[in-house]
Amino acid sequence: MANTGYGKRATGDEEPHADPDFAHLCPRDREIALFVDHLEDGHAMGYKVIAAEHSRYGQQAVRVSMGRITLAGHLRWIKEHITAEDNSMRWVTRTYWSRTRRSAEWWAEFVRDRRGRDVTRRYQSGLARVEEPEDSEGPAESEATEARASEALRPEADGKSGHEPDEQPAEQPSVAYQVLAELRTADTRLPLSDGDCRALEPLATEWLSRGASTDDITRALTDGLPADVTNPGGLARKRLENKMPPKKSTQGPQAARRARVTRVITACGLCDADERTARIVSGLCPECLAMCEPDGPGYTPVPETFLPGPRVGGLPGADEVVDVTDRVAALRRAARLR
């Protein structure tokens, strides 16, 4: 297995297992692809590791087959440039496997979709990201959670609570309401009534949601008041509306401190090259692509068994059956053995 967060990871949205999954591959490539497909998520995907786990083929044979499996659209190596919360940056390499055959265009769109993702809560030590679903709770769990929350907030029935209805605790006023109600203490010229406080409560709540403090609201309503205030509620409403602070920006320094994928490039599956140093075609650099092509230097057919096949042309007498009985008897007599 690879380090936590690395190794084999599925692209998702795949067809179920079926016999024709890798029918388009040659026998050796099909066998290795089926072997890789059944590896657990997180398994190391280097060709040396696969060769060590597989009993039939050596490293070079597995390397070439992994290259051809990549060309067929089942495998990609992707490098993600991650900016962490402390603004440190690093490259991490991900290995994505797809049982379903994907086109080069599909993989290009898949790579583009990685960029900009927030991984703040989805990586462990060393930024080894652990994939998680977008919503940790499904529809059933979400409905159950909301039902439990509603039940917790709902007053208990009279027969079960042990209290009479008139003994239920009174509703506590909101922070915004309390700020408005206490204005008469801060300045006697703003004696807001209960109706005024309830009517102005949404405006004061909006102030608080935009980052204003209760003191900010009090100062905005009491600073520079005229000597006589004939309509405290109207004056308070006008000031709350005209002096409303701006909305918080979601793209400010706080957003910059979140761990995110800032750049994504495709890497060659068989060597260290990537899009910064070479032109990657269907997941391979030109050198590795030439090795895996049918006429390339690395495409010499490998026997399906370790037993050597017959040599082309053969050797003189190689297939003859020779009776060596007389020759052995002569040697024994020469050595004076019976």
Short mmCIF file of C-alpha atoms in Angstrom, two decimals:
data_model
loop_
_atom_site.label_atom_id
_atom_site.label_comp_id
_atom_site.label_asym_id
_atom_site.label_seq_id
_atom_site.Cartn_x
_atom_site.Cartn_y
_atom_site.Cartn_z
CA MET A 1 0.00 0.00 0.00
CA ALA A 2 1.11 3.56 -0.69
CA ASN A 3 1.26 6.28 1.97
CA THR A 4 -2.14 7.34 3.25
CA GLY A 5 -3.88 9.55 0.72
CA TYR A 6 -1.78 8.38 -2.23
CA GLY A 7 -1.82 5.35 -4.52
CA LYS A 8 -4.70 4.05 -6.60
CA ARG A 9 -7.85 6.15 -6.55
CA ALA A 10 -10.96 5.64 -8.65
CA THR A 11 -12.34 8.34 -10.93
CA GLY A 12 -15.92 7.42 -10.00
CA ASP A 13 -18.99 6.98 -12.21
CA GLU A 14 -17.84 3.61 -13.54
CA GLU A 15 -19.68 0.68 -15.02
CA PRO A 16 -19.92 -2.50 -12.89
CA HIS A 17 -17.45 -5.34 -13.46
CA ALA A 18 -18.03 -7.24 -16.70
CA ASP A 19 -16.11 -9.69 -18.90
CA PRO A 20 -15.59 -7.24 -21.82
CA ASP A 21 -14.01 -4.56 -19.58
CA PHE A 22 -10.52 -5.02 -21.08
CA ALA A 23 -11.33 -7.05 -24.20
CA HIS A 24 -9.70 -4.36 -26.37
CA LEU A 25 -6.28 -5.08 -24.84
CA CYS A 26 -3.84 -7.82 -25.80
CA PRO A 27 -3.73 -10.89 -23.47
CA ARG A 28 -0.83 -9.72 -21.32
CA ASP A 29 -2.13 -6.16 -20.97
CA ARG A 30 -5.61 -7.49 -20.24
CA GLU A 31 -4.28 -9.73 -17.47
CA ILE A 32 -2.34 -6.89 -15.82
CA ALA A 33 -5.28 -4.47 -16.19
CA LEU A 34 -7.59 -6.97 -14.49
CA PHE A 35 -5.00 -7.44 -11.73
CA VAL A 36 -4.75 -3.66 -11.16
CA ASP A 37 -8.54 -3.24 -11.29
CA HIS A 38 -8.94 -5.59 -8.32
CA LEU A 39 -6.30 -3.88 -6.18
CA GLU A 40 -7.61 -1.93 -3.20
CA ASP A 41 -7.84 1.85 -3.31
CA GLY A 42 -4.60 3.31 -2.00
CA HIS A 43 -2.41 0.52 -3.42
CA ALA A 44 0.96 1.62 -4.79
CA MET A 45 0.83 1.86 -8.59
CA GLY A 46 4.49 1.88 -9.66
CA TYR A 47 5.36 -0.78 -12.23
CA LYS A 48 8.05 -2.21 -9.93
CA VAL A 49 5.48 -2.78 -7.18
CA ILE A 50 3.01 -4.34 -9.62
CA ALA A 51 5.73 -6.64 -10.97
CA ALA A 52 6.69 -7.69 -7.45
CA GLU A 53 3.04 -8.58 -6.70
CA HIS A 54 2.39 -10.30 -10.04
CA SER A 55 3.92 -13.75 -10.47
CA ARG A 56 4.02 -14.00 -14.28
CA TYR A 57 5.84 -10.95 -15.62
CA GLY A 58 8.95 -8.96 -14.87
CA GLN A 59 9.42 -5.23 -14.40
CA GLN A 60 10.00 -4.35 -18.06
CA ALA A 61 6.99 -6.35 -19.23
CA VAL A 62 4.76 -4.70 -16.61
CA ARG A 63 6.18 -1.26 -17.44
CA VAL A 64 5.29 -1.60 -21.13
CA SER A 65 1.86 -3.01 -20.32
CA MET A 66 1.12 -0.19 -17.88
CA GLY A 67 2.04 2.26 -20.63
CA ARG A 68 -0.33 0.62 -23.10
CA ILE A 69 -3.08 0.51 -20.46
CA THR A 70 -2.55 4.26 -20.03
CA LEU A 71 -2.80 4.79 -23.78
CA ALA A 72 -6.05 2.79 -23.81
CA GLY A 73 -7.62 5.34 -21.42
CA HIS A 74 -7.70 3.49 -18.09
CA LEU A 75 -4.91 5.22 -16.15
CA ARG A 76 -3.52 8.71 -15.56
CA TRP A 77 -0.90 10.28 -13.31
CA ILE A 78 -1.82 13.83 -12.29
CA LYS A 79 0.27 16.35 -10.35
CA GLU A 80 -1.60 18.80 -8.12
CA HIS A 81 0.01 22.00 -6.91
CA ILE A 82 -1.43 22.69 -3.46
CA THR A 83 -1.27 25.91 -1.48
CA ALA A 84 -1.77 25.11 2.20
CA GLU A 85 -3.39 27.23 4.89
CA ASP A 86 -0.01 28.62 5.94
CA ASN A 87 0.65 29.62 2.29
CA SER A 88 3.27 26.89 1.89
CA MET A 89 3.18 25.22 -1.53
CA ARG A 90 4.09 21.80 -2.85
CA TRP A 91 3.42 19.34 -5.66
CA VAL A 92 1.73 16.01 -4.98
CA THR A 93 1.16 13.22 -7.51
CA ARG A 94 -2.19 11.39 -7.75
CA THR A 95 -2.86 8.14 -9.61
CA TYR A 96 -6.37 7.83 -11.07
CA TRP A 97 -7.74 4.52 -12.34
CA SER A 98 -10.85 3.98 -14.45
CA ARG A 99 -12.25 0.55 -15.26
CA THR A 100 -14.33 2.20 -17.94
CA ARG A 101 -12.28 3.21 -20.96
CA ARG A 102 -12.00 7.03 -21.18
CA SER A 103 -11.12 9.25 -24.11
CA ALA A 104 -8.27 11.77 -24.07
CA GLU A 105 -10.87 14.57 -24.06
CA TRP A 106 -12.58 13.07 -21.02
CA TRP A 107 -9.28 12.91 -19.12
CA ALA A 108 -8.45 16.51 -20.09
CA GLU A 109 -11.76 17.69 -18.62
CA PHE A 110 -11.15 15.54 -15.53
CA VAL A 111 -7.79 17.25 -14.99
CA ARG A 112 -9.28 20.73 -15.42
CA ASP A 113 -11.95 19.92 -12.84
CA ARG A 114 -9.30 19.26 -10.15
CA ARG A 115 -8.14 22.89 -10.16
CA GLY A 116 -9.52 25.25 -7.52
CA ARG A 117 -10.79 22.53 -5.19
CA ASP A 118 -10.75 23.25 -1.49
CA VAL A 119 -8.87 20.48 0.33
CA THR A 120 -8.67 22.14 3.77
CA ARG A 121 -10.44 19.32 5.58
CA ARG A 122 -9.38 16.57 3.18
CA TYR A 123 -5.68 16.02 3.63
CA GLN A 124 -3.53 14.43 6.29
CA SER A 125 0.12 14.83 7.19
CA GLY A 126 2.13 15.77 4.10
CA LEU A 127 -1.01 16.90 2.26
CA ALA A 128 -1.92 13.30 1.48
CA ARG A 129 -5.50 13.99 0.54
CA VAL A 130 -8.26 11.57 1.46
CA GLU A 131 -11.22 11.80 -0.91
CA GLU A 132 -14.56 12.48 0.76
CA PRO A 133 -18.04 12.90 -0.73
CA GLU A 134 -19.27 16.44 -1.19
CA ASP A 135 -22.09 15.82 1.32
CA SER A 136 -21.19 13.62 4.26
CA GLU A 137 -24.85 12.95 4.92
CA GLY A 138 -27.23 11.52 2.39
CA PRO A 139 -30.84 12.70 1.98
CA ALA A 140 -32.12 10.24 4.57
CA GLU A 141 -29.51 11.24 7.15
CA SER A 142 -30.11 14.96 6.48
CA GLU A 143 -33.86 14.58 6.96
CA ALA A 144 -33.31 12.60 10.13
CA THR A 145 -30.91 15.26 11.46
CA GLU A 146 -33.40 18.03 10.73
CA ALA A 147 -36.18 16.02 12.36
CA ARG A 148 -34.08 15.53 15.50
CA ALA A 149 -33.23 19.23 15.60
CA SER A 150 -36.89 20.18 15.22
CA GLU A 151 -37.86 17.72 17.92
CA ALA A 152 -35.27 19.19 20.27
CA LEU A 153 -36.65 22.70 19.72
CA ARG A 154 -40.31 21.70 19.93
CA PRO A 155 -41.96 22.15 23.36
CA GLU A 156 -42.87 18.82 24.93
CA ALA A 157 -46.50 17.81 25.22
CA ASP A 158 -48.29 18.86 28.40
CA GLY A 159 -48.72 15.27 29.51
CA LYS A 160 -45.00 14.48 29.21
CA SER A 161 -43.24 17.64 30.29
CA GLY A 162 -44.41 17.71 33.87
CA HIS A 163 -45.10 21.47 33.55
CA GLU A 164 -48.20 23.42 32.82
CA PRO A 165 -48.21 25.46 29.58
CA ASP A 166 -47.88 28.72 31.53
CA GLU A 167 -44.67 27.41 33.13
CA GLN A 168 -42.78 27.17 29.79
CA PRO A 169 -39.67 29.40 29.80
CA ALA A 170 -40.16 32.74 28.06
CA GLU A 171 -38.51 33.30 24.70
CA GLN A 172 -35.20 35.06 25.08
CA PRO A 173 -34.78 38.24 23.00
CA SER A 174 -32.11 38.25 20.31
CA VAL A 175 -28.86 40.19 20.61
CA ALA A 176 -30.10 42.66 18.01
CA TYR A 177 -33.31 43.29 19.98
CA GLN A 178 -31.37 43.80 23.23
CA VAL A 179 -29.05 46.36 21.60
CA LEU A 180 -32.05 48.37 20.41
CA ALA A 181 -33.85 48.08 23.74
CA GLU A 182 -30.80 49.36 25.66
CA LEU A 183 -30.50 52.52 23.55
CA ARG A 184 -32.69 54.40 26.08
CA THR A 185 -29.94 53.72 28.64
CA ALA A 186 -27.16 54.91 26.32
CA ASP A 187 -29.08 58.06 25.33
CA THR A 188 -32.44 59.13 26.74
CA ARG A 189 -33.36 60.74 23.41
CA LEU A 190 -33.83 57.25 21.85
CA PRO A 191 -36.46 55.55 24.03
CA LEU A 192 -37.50 52.87 21.51
CA SER A 193 -40.71 50.99 22.25
CA ASP A 194 -41.15 47.22 22.01
CA GLY A 195 -42.80 47.68 18.62
CA ASP A 196 -39.91 49.82 17.39
CA CYS A 197 -37.36 47.22 18.57
CA ARG A 198 -39.19 44.37 16.81
CA ALA A 199 -39.55 46.38 13.60
CA LEU A 200 -35.87 47.36 13.57
CA GLU A 201 -34.57 43.97 14.73
CA PRO A 202 -33.95 42.62 11.15
CA LEU A 203 -31.80 45.66 10.29
CA ALA A 204 -29.72 45.31 13.46
CA THR A 205 -29.34 41.57 12.79
CA GLU A 206 -27.99 42.37 9.31
CA TRP A 207 -25.43 44.71 10.90
CA LEU A 208 -24.21 41.91 13.14
CA SER A 209 -24.02 39.43 10.24
CA ARG A 210 -21.72 41.83 8.40
CA GLY A 211 -19.23 41.87 11.25
CA ALA A 212 -20.44 44.91 13.24
CA SER A 213 -20.35 44.75 17.02
CA THR A 214 -23.11 45.83 19.41
CA ASP A 215 -21.04 48.92 20.27
CA ASP A 216 -20.86 49.80 16.56
CA ILE A 217 -24.67 49.78 16.37
CA THR A 218 -25.01 51.89 19.53
CA ARG A 219 -22.50 54.51 18.32
CA ALA A 220 -24.11 54.72 14.87
CA LEU A 221 -27.51 55.43 16.43
CA THR A 222 -26.49 57.81 19.23
CA ASP A 223 -23.59 59.87 17.84
CA GLY A 224 -24.54 63.42 16.80
CA LEU A 225 -28.20 63.27 17.78
CA PRO A 226 -30.20 66.52 17.55
CA ALA A 227 -31.32 68.19 20.77
CA ASP A 228 -34.94 67.10 20.29
CA VAL A 229 -35.86 63.72 18.75
CA THR A 230 -39.56 63.62 17.93
CA ASN A 231 -39.58 60.23 16.15
CA PRO A 232 -36.98 57.89 17.73
CA GLY A 233 -38.08 54.84 15.71
CA GLY A 234 -37.95 56.66 12.35
CA LEU A 235 -34.56 58.20 13.09
CA ALA A 236 -33.12 54.84 14.17
CA ARG A 237 -34.42 53.17 11.00
CA LYS A 238 -32.92 55.86 8.75
CA ARG A 239 -29.51 55.59 10.43
CA LEU A 240 -29.48 51.78 10.34
CA GLU A 241 -30.26 51.82 6.62
CA ASN A 242 -27.92 54.67 5.61
CA LYS A 243 -24.93 53.56 7.71
CA MET A 244 -25.18 49.81 6.96
CA PRO A 245 -21.60 48.38 6.80
CA PRO A 246 -20.48 46.58 3.61
CA LYS A 247 -20.84 42.83 3.23
CA LYS A 248 -17.90 40.65 4.11
CA SER A 249 -15.77 39.59 1.15
CA THR A 250 -15.51 35.83 0.62
CA GLN A 251 -12.31 36.24 -1.40
CA GLY A 252 -10.23 38.07 1.18
CA PRO A 253 -7.31 36.92 3.32
CA GLN A 254 -9.46 34.35 5.11
CA ALA A 255 -10.17 32.55 1.84
CA ALA A 256 -6.47 32.67 0.92
CA ARG A 257 -5.61 30.75 4.06
CA ARG A 258 -7.59 27.70 2.96
CA ALA A 259 -5.75 24.74 1.45
CA ARG A 260 -6.59 24.53 -2.22
CA VAL A 261 -5.45 23.05 -5.51
CA THR A 262 -3.97 25.98 -7.43
CA ARG A 263 -2.65 24.15 -10.50
CA VAL A 264 -3.04 20.72 -12.09
CA ILE A 265 -0.86 19.14 -14.79
CA THR A 266 -0.64 15.69 -16.37
CA ALA A 267 2.46 13.59 -15.71
CA CYS A 268 3.93 10.68 -17.65
CA GLY A 269 2.93 7.38 -16.10
CA LEU A 270 6.30 5.68 -16.67
CA CYS A 271 8.92 8.35 -15.89
CA ASP A 272 9.35 11.69 -14.10
CA ALA A 273 8.38 13.89 -17.05
CA ASP A 274 5.31 16.14 -16.90
CA GLU A 275 3.76 18.96 -18.91
CA ARG A 276 6.41 21.39 -17.67
CA THR A 277 9.23 19.42 -19.31
CA ALA A 278 7.63 17.39 -22.11
CA ARG A 279 4.55 17.16 -24.30
CA ILE A 280 2.29 14.57 -22.70
CA VAL A 281 0.17 12.62 -25.19
CA SER A 282 -2.51 10.30 -23.81
CA GLY A 283 -0.71 10.16 -20.47
CA LEU A 284 2.83 9.44 -21.77
CA CYS A 285 5.85 11.49 -22.79
CA PRO A 286 7.23 11.03 -26.35
CA GLU A 287 10.02 8.66 -25.26
CA CYS A 288 7.73 6.36 -23.28
CA LEU A 289 5.06 6.62 -25.98
CA ALA A 290 7.55 5.33 -28.58
CA MET A 291 8.49 2.44 -26.32
CA CYS A 292 4.86 1.33 -25.94
CA GLU A 293 3.82 1.67 -29.58
CA PRO A 294 3.57 -1.59 -31.61
CA ASP A 295 6.74 -0.79 -33.58
CA GLY A 296 8.61 0.68 -30.64
CA PRO A 297 11.75 -0.81 -29.04
CA GLY A 298 9.89 -1.92 -25.95
CA TYR A 299 7.14 -3.81 -27.69
CA THR A 300 8.97 -7.12 -28.20
CA PRO A 301 6.27 -9.74 -27.53
CA VAL A 302 6.75 -11.46 -24.18
CA PRO A 303 5.80 -15.17 -24.04
CA GLU A 304 2.72 -16.03 -22.00
CA THR A 305 4.89 -18.50 -20.05
CA PHE A 306 8.44 -18.47 -18.76
CA LEU A 307 9.33 -21.49 -20.93
CA PRO A 308 11.33 -20.32 -23.98
CA GLY A 309 9.68 -20.72 -27.34
CA PRO A 310 11.34 -22.46 -30.33
CA ARG A 311 14.15 -20.51 -31.91
CA VAL A 312 13.63 -19.16 -35.39
CA GLY A 313 15.52 -21.52 -37.74
CA GLY A 314 16.55 -23.72 -34.83
CA LEU A 315 19.99 -25.34 -34.39
CA PRO A 316 21.37 -28.32 -36.37
CA GLY A 317 20.29 -31.49 -34.61
CA ALA A 318 18.53 -29.63 -31.85
CA ASP A 319 15.30 -31.56 -32.31
CA GLU A 320 16.96 -35.01 -32.89
CA VAL A 321 16.70 -37.87 -30.37
CA VAL A 322 20.21 -39.31 -29.93
CA ASP A 323 20.81 -42.78 -28.40
CA VAL A 324 23.93 -42.43 -26.21
CA THR A 325 23.85 -45.99 -24.76
CA ASP A 326 26.85 -47.22 -26.79
CA ARG A 327 28.85 -44.09 -26.01
CA VAL A 328 28.27 -44.45 -22.26
CA ALA A 329 29.30 -48.14 -22.39
CA ALA A 330 32.54 -47.23 -24.18
CA LEU A 331 33.36 -44.63 -21.57
CA ARG A 332 32.77 -47.10 -18.76
CA ARG A 333 35.11 -49.66 -20.37
CA ALA A 334 37.79 -46.99 -20.81
CA ALA A 335 37.56 -46.23 -17.15
CA ARG A 336 37.69 -49.96 -16.30
CA LEU A 337 34.23 -49.86 -14.82
CA ARG A 338 31.75 -52.67 -15.23
#
